[in-house]
Short mmCIF file of C-alpha atoms in Angstrom, two decimals:
data_model
loop_
_atom_site.label_atom_id
_atom_site.label_comp_id
_atom_site.label_asym_id
_atom_site.label_seq_id
_atom_site.Cartn_x
_atom_site.Cartn_y
_atom_site.Cartn_z
CA UNK A 2 119.43 203.51 227.10
CA UNK A 3 117.88 206.45 228.57
CA UNK A 4 117.21 209.10 226.48
CA UNK A 5 116.17 211.62 228.69
CA UNK A 6 115.95 212.37 232.53
CA UNK A 7 114.24 215.20 234.78
CA UNK A 8 116.31 216.42 237.53
CA UNK A 9 113.53 217.76 239.20
CA UNK A 10 112.26 214.66 240.32
CA UNK A 11 115.10 213.71 242.83
CA UNK A 12 116.96 217.29 242.87
CA UNK A 13 116.47 219.96 244.23
CA UNK A 14 116.64 223.63 242.71
CA UNK A 15 119.33 224.67 245.31
CA UNK A 16 121.99 222.46 243.63
CA UNK A 17 123.44 218.65 244.32
CA UNK A 18 124.27 217.96 247.39
CA UNK A 19 126.79 214.86 246.79
CA UNK A 20 128.59 213.94 243.73
CA UNK A 21 127.30 210.93 243.55
CA UNK A 22 123.98 212.53 242.73
CA UNK A 23 125.27 214.41 239.70
CA UNK A 24 123.03 212.73 236.51
CA UNK A 25 126.31 211.34 234.86
CA UNK A 26 127.01 209.05 237.91
CA UNK A 27 123.31 208.39 238.61
CA UNK A 28 123.11 207.26 234.85
CA UNK A 29 126.16 207.61 232.15
CA UNK A 30 123.02 207.15 229.32
CA UNK A 31 121.67 209.86 230.00
CA UNK A 32 121.54 211.71 226.99
CA UNK A 33 118.81 214.78 227.58
CA UNK A 34 117.60 216.35 230.87
CA UNK A 35 115.60 218.76 232.58
CA UNK A 36 117.00 221.05 235.31
CA UNK A 37 117.05 224.78 236.85
CA UNK A 38 119.26 227.79 236.33
CA UNK A 39 121.13 228.48 239.08
CA UNK A 40 123.24 231.15 237.51
CA UNK A 41 124.87 232.63 234.85
CA UNK A 42 128.02 234.33 234.50
CA UNK A 43 131.48 235.06 232.69
CA UNK A 44 135.15 234.16 233.93
CA UNK A 45 138.63 233.97 231.87
CA UNK A 46 137.03 230.55 230.01
CA UNK A 47 134.28 232.74 228.87
CA UNK A 48 130.43 233.28 229.66
CA UNK A 49 128.70 230.30 231.43
CA UNK A 50 125.81 228.70 232.94
CA UNK A 51 125.35 226.71 236.22
CA UNK A 52 122.67 224.22 236.90
CA UNK A 53 120.67 222.55 239.76
CA UNK A 54 122.38 219.39 238.34
CA UNK A 55 123.83 217.72 234.88
CA UNK A 56 124.63 214.83 232.66
CA UNK A 57 127.76 217.04 231.16
CA UNK A 58 130.67 215.50 232.21
CA UNK A 59 133.63 218.00 232.86
CA UNK A 60 136.94 218.04 232.11
CA UNK A 61 138.55 215.26 234.48
CA UNK A 62 140.71 212.11 235.37
CA UNK A 63 141.84 211.93 231.21
CA UNK A 64 138.37 212.22 230.02
CA UNK A 65 137.61 215.51 228.07
CA UNK A 66 134.48 217.14 228.68
CA UNK A 67 131.25 217.22 227.13
CA UNK A 68 129.93 218.69 224.54
CA UNK A 69 125.83 219.49 223.36
CA UNK A 70 123.15 222.02 223.78
CA UNK A 71 121.28 223.95 227.08
CA UNK A 72 117.76 224.98 224.86
CA UNK A 73 119.54 226.04 221.37
CA UNK A 74 122.47 227.69 223.29
CA UNK A 75 125.93 225.23 222.14
CA UNK A 76 127.93 223.88 225.27
CA UNK A 77 131.58 224.10 223.87
CA UNK A 78 133.20 223.28 227.24
CA UNK A 79 132.44 222.05 230.96
CA UNK A 80 134.52 222.51 233.72
CA UNK A 81 134.38 222.11 237.64
CA UNK A 82 135.47 225.35 238.62
CA UNK A 83 134.99 226.25 242.87
CA UNK A 84 133.00 223.59 243.55
CA UNK A 85 130.49 224.21 240.05
CA UNK A 86 129.80 222.86 237.02
CA UNK A 87 130.26 225.22 234.58
CA UNK A 88 128.92 224.41 231.07
CA UNK A 89 130.76 227.31 229.06
CA UNK A 90 128.52 228.72 225.93
CA UNK A 91 129.38 231.61 222.97
CA UNK A 92 127.67 234.33 224.35
CA UNK A 93 126.94 235.97 227.87
CA UNK A 94 123.31 235.14 228.93
CA UNK A 95 120.25 235.65 231.37
CA UNK A 96 118.62 232.54 230.98
CA UNK A 97 116.75 231.30 234.00
CA UNK A 98 114.09 229.11 235.29
CA UNK A 99 113.59 225.57 233.81
CA UNK A 100 116.16 224.84 230.94
CA UNK A 101 116.73 221.23 228.29
CA UNK A 102 119.97 219.42 228.44
CA UNK A 103 121.06 217.55 225.54
CA UNK A 104 124.09 215.69 225.27
CA UNK A 105 126.03 215.52 222.15
CA UNK A 106 126.23 211.32 222.56
CA UNK A 107 128.66 210.77 219.70
CA UNK A 108 131.26 212.12 221.54
CA UNK A 109 130.43 210.98 225.00
CA UNK A 110 129.78 207.04 223.84
CA UNK A 111 132.94 207.94 222.23
CA UNK A 112 134.82 209.09 225.53
CA UNK A 113 133.01 206.55 227.42
CA UNK A 114 134.55 203.39 224.65
CA UNK A 115 138.02 204.89 224.54
CA UNK A 116 137.86 205.35 228.82
CA UNK A 117 136.72 201.34 229.30
CA UNK A 118 139.39 200.43 226.61
CA UNK A 119 141.88 201.71 228.72
CA UNK A 120 141.07 199.79 232.07
CA UNK A 121 140.88 196.88 230.19
CA UNK A 122 144.04 197.16 228.19
CA UNK A 123 145.63 198.62 231.87
CA UNK A 124 144.28 195.59 233.96
CA UNK A 125 145.49 193.28 230.84
CA UNK A 126 149.33 194.45 230.82
CA UNK A 127 148.81 194.14 234.94
CA UNK A 128 147.64 190.76 234.83
CA UNK A 129 149.85 189.41 231.98
CA UNK A 130 153.21 191.00 232.92
CA UNK A 131 152.85 193.12 235.78
CA UNK A 132 153.18 196.44 234.11
CA UNK A 133 151.95 199.28 235.57
CA UNK A 134 149.91 202.05 233.77
CA UNK A 135 151.84 205.56 234.56
CA UNK A 136 149.45 207.86 232.31
CA UNK A 137 146.82 207.72 230.20
CA UNK A 138 145.96 210.71 227.53
CA UNK A 139 142.71 210.50 225.44
CA UNK A 140 143.14 212.23 222.10
CA UNK A 141 141.08 212.91 219.83
CA UNK A 142 142.32 210.11 217.37
CA UNK A 143 144.48 208.13 219.35
CA UNK A 144 144.57 206.89 223.29
CA UNK A 145 147.46 205.76 224.61
CA UNK A 146 148.82 204.77 228.20
CA UNK A 147 152.56 204.61 229.58
CA UNK A 148 153.38 201.88 231.05
CA UNK A 149 156.16 201.44 233.75
CA UNK A 150 158.64 199.14 231.80
CA UNK A 151 161.53 200.07 229.28
CA UNK A 152 160.80 197.52 226.58
CA UNK A 153 157.39 195.37 225.17
CA UNK A 154 157.77 192.56 223.05
CA UNK A 155 155.34 192.00 219.23
CA UNK A 156 154.19 188.87 221.48
CA UNK A 157 153.63 190.86 224.41
CA UNK A 158 151.46 192.99 222.82
CA UNK A 159 149.32 190.08 221.04
CA UNK A 160 148.78 188.33 224.43
CA UNK A 161 147.59 191.57 225.50
CA UNK A 162 145.40 192.65 222.51
CA UNK A 163 143.77 188.79 222.51
CA UNK A 164 143.12 189.14 226.20
CA UNK A 165 141.54 192.43 226.04
CA UNK A 166 139.09 191.36 223.08
CA UNK A 167 138.58 187.82 224.78
CA UNK A 168 136.87 190.46 227.74
CA UNK A 169 135.23 192.47 225.65
CA UNK A 170 133.64 189.52 223.48
CA UNK A 171 132.31 187.83 226.96
CA UNK A 172 130.04 190.95 227.60
CA UNK A 173 131.08 191.21 231.10
CA UNK A 174 128.94 193.68 233.01
CA UNK A 175 130.37 196.52 234.54
CA UNK A 176 129.61 198.16 237.71
CA UNK A 177 129.79 201.14 239.81
CA UNK A 178 130.18 201.93 243.52
CA UNK A 179 130.60 204.02 246.08
CA UNK A 180 132.84 203.07 249.21
CA UNK A 181 134.07 204.90 252.09
CA UNK A 182 137.77 204.39 252.84
CA UNK A 183 136.74 201.38 255.15
CA UNK A 184 135.64 199.69 252.72
CA UNK A 185 138.29 199.86 250.10
CA UNK A 186 139.84 196.77 251.73
CA UNK A 187 137.24 194.57 250.42
CA UNK A 188 138.32 195.27 246.59
CA UNK A 189 141.47 194.19 245.23
CA UNK A 190 142.12 197.54 243.51
CA UNK A 191 144.96 197.69 240.61
CA UNK A 192 146.24 200.67 242.40
CA UNK A 193 145.88 202.80 245.45
CA UNK A 194 143.07 205.62 245.69
CA UNK A 195 144.01 208.99 245.50
CA UNK A 196 141.17 210.64 247.00
CA UNK A 197 139.81 210.18 250.53
CA UNK A 198 136.16 210.99 250.55
CA UNK A 199 133.15 210.05 247.35
CA UNK A 200 135.46 206.91 245.98
CA UNK A 201 134.00 205.53 243.91
CA UNK A 202 135.19 202.58 242.15
CA UNK A 203 134.76 200.92 238.45
CA UNK A 204 134.38 196.96 238.38
CA UNK A 205 134.39 194.47 235.79
CA UNK A 206 133.84 191.47 237.92
CA UNK A 207 136.86 188.91 238.12
CA UNK A 208 139.11 191.20 236.45
CA UNK A 209 139.33 195.08 237.10
CA UNK A 210 138.73 197.05 240.22
CA UNK A 211 139.69 200.56 239.96
CA UNK A 212 139.22 204.03 241.48
CA UNK A 213 137.93 206.43 239.18
CA UNK A 214 135.50 209.30 238.25
CA UNK A 215 134.98 208.86 234.31
CA UNK A 216 131.92 207.74 232.72
CA UNK A 217 131.54 204.25 231.19
CA UNK A 218 129.24 201.75 229.06
CA UNK A 219 127.18 199.25 231.37
CA UNK A 220 129.15 196.35 229.72
CA UNK A 221 132.32 195.63 228.50
CA UNK A 222 130.52 194.58 224.72
CA UNK A 223 129.87 198.19 223.89
CA UNK A 224 133.75 198.59 223.71
CA UNK A 225 133.22 196.93 220.85
CA UNK A 226 136.74 195.93 219.83
CA UNK A 227 140.18 197.47 221.14
CA UNK A 228 142.99 197.44 218.66
CA UNK A 229 146.94 198.53 219.84
CA UNK A 230 147.55 200.89 216.77
CA UNK A 231 151.87 201.25 217.40
CA UNK A 232 154.32 201.99 220.16
CA UNK A 233 156.23 204.44 221.02
CA UNK A 234 160.00 204.84 223.26
CA UNK A 235 159.99 207.34 226.09
CA UNK A 236 162.88 208.08 228.20
CA UNK A 237 161.80 205.37 231.43
CA UNK A 238 158.31 203.95 229.68
CA UNK A 239 156.72 202.76 226.96
CA UNK A 240 153.94 204.38 225.39
CA UNK A 241 151.37 202.50 224.01
CA UNK A 242 148.55 204.03 221.12
CA UNK A 243 145.32 202.27 220.52
CA UNK A 244 141.82 202.74 219.64
CA UNK A 245 138.35 201.12 220.99
CA UNK A 246 135.14 200.98 219.40
CA UNK A 247 134.28 203.25 216.46
CA UNK A 248 137.35 204.81 216.39
CA UNK A 249 138.68 201.33 215.58
CA UNK A 250 136.58 201.48 212.16
CA UNK A 251 137.25 205.00 211.32
CA UNK A 252 141.50 203.65 211.83
CA UNK A 253 140.96 201.20 209.72
CA UNK A 254 139.09 203.26 206.92
CA UNK A 255 141.83 205.78 206.69
CA UNK A 256 144.66 203.02 206.53
CA UNK A 257 142.52 201.00 203.95
CA UNK A 258 142.49 204.74 201.61
CA UNK A 259 146.25 204.91 202.04
CA UNK A 260 147.19 201.32 201.48
CA UNK A 261 144.85 201.12 198.01
CA UNK A 262 146.14 204.35 196.99
CA UNK A 263 149.98 203.25 197.52
CA UNK A 264 149.42 199.72 196.03
CA UNK A 265 147.58 201.76 193.00
CA UNK A 266 150.75 203.92 192.76
CA UNK A 267 153.13 201.06 193.16
CA UNK A 268 150.98 199.22 190.46
CA UNK A 269 150.93 195.97 192.85
CA UNK A 270 148.13 193.84 194.82
CA UNK A 271 147.66 195.47 198.57
CA UNK A 272 149.14 192.61 200.03
CA UNK A 273 152.15 192.96 198.36
CA UNK A 274 152.26 196.40 198.29
CA UNK A 275 155.23 197.05 201.40
CA UNK A 276 157.88 194.90 199.82
CA UNK A 277 156.91 196.61 196.78
CA UNK A 278 157.25 200.23 198.90
CA UNK A 279 161.12 198.48 200.46
CA UNK A 280 162.27 197.48 196.99
CA UNK A 281 161.30 201.38 195.43
CA UNK A 282 163.04 202.70 198.75
CA UNK A 283 165.98 200.67 197.89
CA UNK A 284 166.45 201.51 194.64
CA UNK A 285 165.84 205.47 195.52
CA UNK A 286 168.46 204.93 197.83
CA UNK A 287 170.76 203.54 195.33
CA UNK A 288 170.06 206.14 193.00
CA UNK A 289 170.47 209.10 195.33
CA UNK A 290 173.69 207.77 196.02
CA UNK A 291 174.49 207.80 192.42
CA UNK A 292 173.53 211.12 191.93
CA UNK A 293 175.62 212.36 194.54
CA UNK A 294 178.92 210.83 193.42
CA UNK A 295 178.43 212.22 189.87
CA UNK A 296 177.64 215.58 191.52
CA UNK A 297 181.26 215.01 193.10
CA UNK A 298 182.62 214.03 189.90
CA UNK A 299 181.41 217.15 188.15
CA UNK A 300 182.35 219.04 191.09
CA UNK A 301 185.96 217.59 191.25
CA UNK A 302 186.04 218.48 187.26
CA UNK A 303 185.12 221.99 187.94
CA UNK A 304 187.59 222.81 190.39
CA UNK A 305 190.34 221.07 188.06
CA UNK A 306 188.91 223.38 184.94
CA UNK A 307 189.25 226.73 187.43
CA UNK A 308 192.75 226.10 188.92
CA UNK A 309 194.27 225.81 185.19
CA UNK A 310 193.78 229.35 185.10
CA UNK A 311 196.74 229.85 186.96
CA UNK A 312 195.08 232.87 189.68
CA UNK A 313 196.17 232.91 192.76
CA UNK A 314 192.51 234.14 193.76
CA UNK A 315 189.75 231.80 192.29
CA UNK A 316 186.48 234.44 192.62
CA UNK A 317 183.64 233.72 190.57
CA UNK A 318 179.58 233.74 191.26
CA UNK A 319 177.30 231.25 190.54
CA UNK A 320 173.47 231.24 190.10
CA UNK A 321 171.36 228.49 192.86
CA UNK A 322 174.40 226.80 193.87
CA UNK A 323 173.32 225.67 197.67
CA UNK A 324 176.20 226.13 200.10
CA UNK A 325 177.44 222.59 200.44
CA UNK A 326 177.86 222.68 197.19
CA UNK A 327 180.01 225.82 197.35
CA UNK A 328 181.37 223.97 200.30
CA UNK A 329 182.78 221.21 198.44
CA UNK A 330 184.08 223.19 195.17
CA UNK A 331 185.78 225.28 197.59
CA UNK A 332 187.46 222.31 199.55
CA UNK A 333 188.29 220.53 195.98
CA UNK A 334 189.95 223.78 194.39
CA UNK A 335 192.08 224.27 197.54
CA UNK A 336 193.01 220.59 197.66
CA UNK A 337 193.89 220.73 193.94
CA UNK A 338 196.04 223.65 194.61
CA UNK A 339 197.30 224.13 197.83
CA UNK A 340 198.58 227.74 197.49
CA UNK A 341 195.13 229.49 196.20
CA UNK A 342 192.00 231.20 198.05
CA UNK A 343 188.83 230.75 196.74
CA UNK A 344 186.27 232.68 196.61
CA UNK A 345 182.72 231.91 195.90
CA UNK A 346 179.18 233.48 195.76
CA UNK A 347 175.90 232.56 194.61
CA UNK A 348 173.00 234.43 194.08
CA UNK A 349 169.92 232.03 195.11
CA UNK A 350 166.48 232.96 195.47
CA UNK A 351 165.61 234.63 198.08
CA UNK A 352 169.46 235.19 199.45
CA UNK A 353 172.99 235.87 199.17
CA UNK A 354 175.28 233.29 199.76
CA UNK A 355 179.09 232.95 199.85
CA UNK A 356 182.03 230.53 200.91
CA UNK A 357 185.64 231.51 201.43
CA UNK A 358 188.59 228.89 201.53
CA UNK A 359 192.44 228.72 201.56
CA UNK A 360 194.81 226.03 200.55
CA UNK A 361 197.27 224.45 202.93
CA UNK A 362 200.01 226.71 201.81
CA UNK A 363 198.14 230.15 202.40
CA UNK A 364 198.70 232.04 205.74
CA UNK A 365 195.81 234.38 205.65
CA UNK A 366 192.64 234.13 207.56
CA UNK A 367 189.08 233.81 205.97
CA UNK A 368 187.44 235.46 209.38
CA UNK A 369 188.64 238.12 207.83
CA UNK A 370 187.28 238.06 204.29
CA UNK A 371 183.74 237.23 206.43
CA UNK A 372 183.88 239.89 208.84
CA UNK A 373 184.04 242.30 205.70
CA UNK A 374 181.06 240.64 203.73
CA UNK A 375 178.57 239.77 206.29
CA UNK A 376 177.45 243.45 207.13
CA UNK A 377 177.14 244.34 203.46
CA UNK A 378 174.39 241.67 203.13
CA UNK A 379 172.83 242.20 206.82
CA UNK A 380 174.23 238.25 207.14
CA UNK A 381 175.48 236.00 209.56
CA UNK A 382 177.99 233.48 208.92
CA UNK A 383 180.62 231.29 210.74
CA UNK A 384 183.80 229.03 210.38
CA UNK A 385 187.47 229.44 210.89
CA UNK A 386 190.72 230.71 209.84
CA UNK A 387 190.63 227.74 207.00
CA UNK A 388 186.93 227.97 205.44
CA UNK A 389 184.44 230.44 206.19
CA UNK A 390 180.50 230.62 205.22
CA UNK A 391 177.74 233.09 205.55
CA UNK A 392 174.46 234.58 203.96
CA UNK A 393 171.88 237.17 203.89
CA UNK A 394 170.04 239.40 202.32
CA UNK A 395 170.09 241.14 198.62
CA UNK A 396 171.29 244.30 199.21
CA UNK A 397 173.93 244.60 197.02
CA UNK A 398 174.55 242.23 193.66
CA UNK A 399 176.96 238.89 193.48
CA UNK A 400 179.97 241.19 192.12
CA UNK A 401 179.44 243.73 194.13
CA UNK A 402 179.57 241.30 197.18
CA UNK A 403 183.01 239.14 195.41
CA UNK A 404 184.63 242.30 195.26
CA UNK A 405 184.14 243.39 198.74
CA UNK A 406 185.58 239.82 199.38
CA UNK A 407 188.31 240.51 197.29
CA UNK A 408 189.27 243.65 198.87
CA UNK A 409 189.19 242.20 202.39
CA UNK A 410 192.77 240.36 201.28
#
């Protein structure tokens, strides 16, 4: 790989005349270069520098921008604006003359691996199953493609993954070529190109021919490895999440750490962690169901105890009871005794909540109670004639709220 390149040897200081003259197209492996400052400025994205040529790749075609340094100034973004490639920096500058550019090579090479991996994986799905890629996203952790299918099987995923890693292992060359519209007919393109001029093809011989303006390594072997991580069903497509190269190792290390921790907490070998977790989740659901049944039984017992007072209005305050519990208790009370009204208030950590319910033999609408109660706590609520609920601020005591609800009757 080339570590540096002196732009002044081949490019006039007035600027690049053609896209193909850009350094990242001449040689995507250039890490450092020299260029002249054409201008400095500031737009809505911040201060920037324009150079006579650049190895910094601007955002485009699904590939994120490069970062790095111009002299000692950090380049935080690169965008193509009005036919200029603007290198955004943190503070305004009056920089001029010849400068040195240096890429954040770890970031750039990662993007090259992921972007090339996308080409290889996309081509595999076309070759094996005639599934076309309709979109591509290169994220900071995972990469994704959307396929024009509503379903994909585990067998298909395994076949595609094997095919792409075979192509990588063969270490096929990756070629780039600038062609005209008339020359396109000579190539078996995976999809139609979207431009009429400055057409650049990225070619993996006897496998993939594709119009692309991104940066790529010189051989498939530099992608190292592709691993499909998960799939996601979209409305009309299947989204494939995957990683390439160094990201495979990062994902493996992260997942290994998680698996080790889970296995340790379950006190089982790592290979048995899945089965052990399934058993634990099943036991937890059974316990949760038993607890819910026990709570319902206690609420039913509590309701019986309350209606045995013989009063026509059951009014009570509670500490830290959920609105769901209040609703269940109110329904149990009115079911146990159809000719009573239940007025229940809970003094919870950050608010007051209430429920009002009537039995089947009572004609009074509960809406009148919420209408009277809600303003006193600046609250909100809902319900119907049979049962209402609401909650609000602690502007009054629970006892005062309960009294306001009684007065509404």
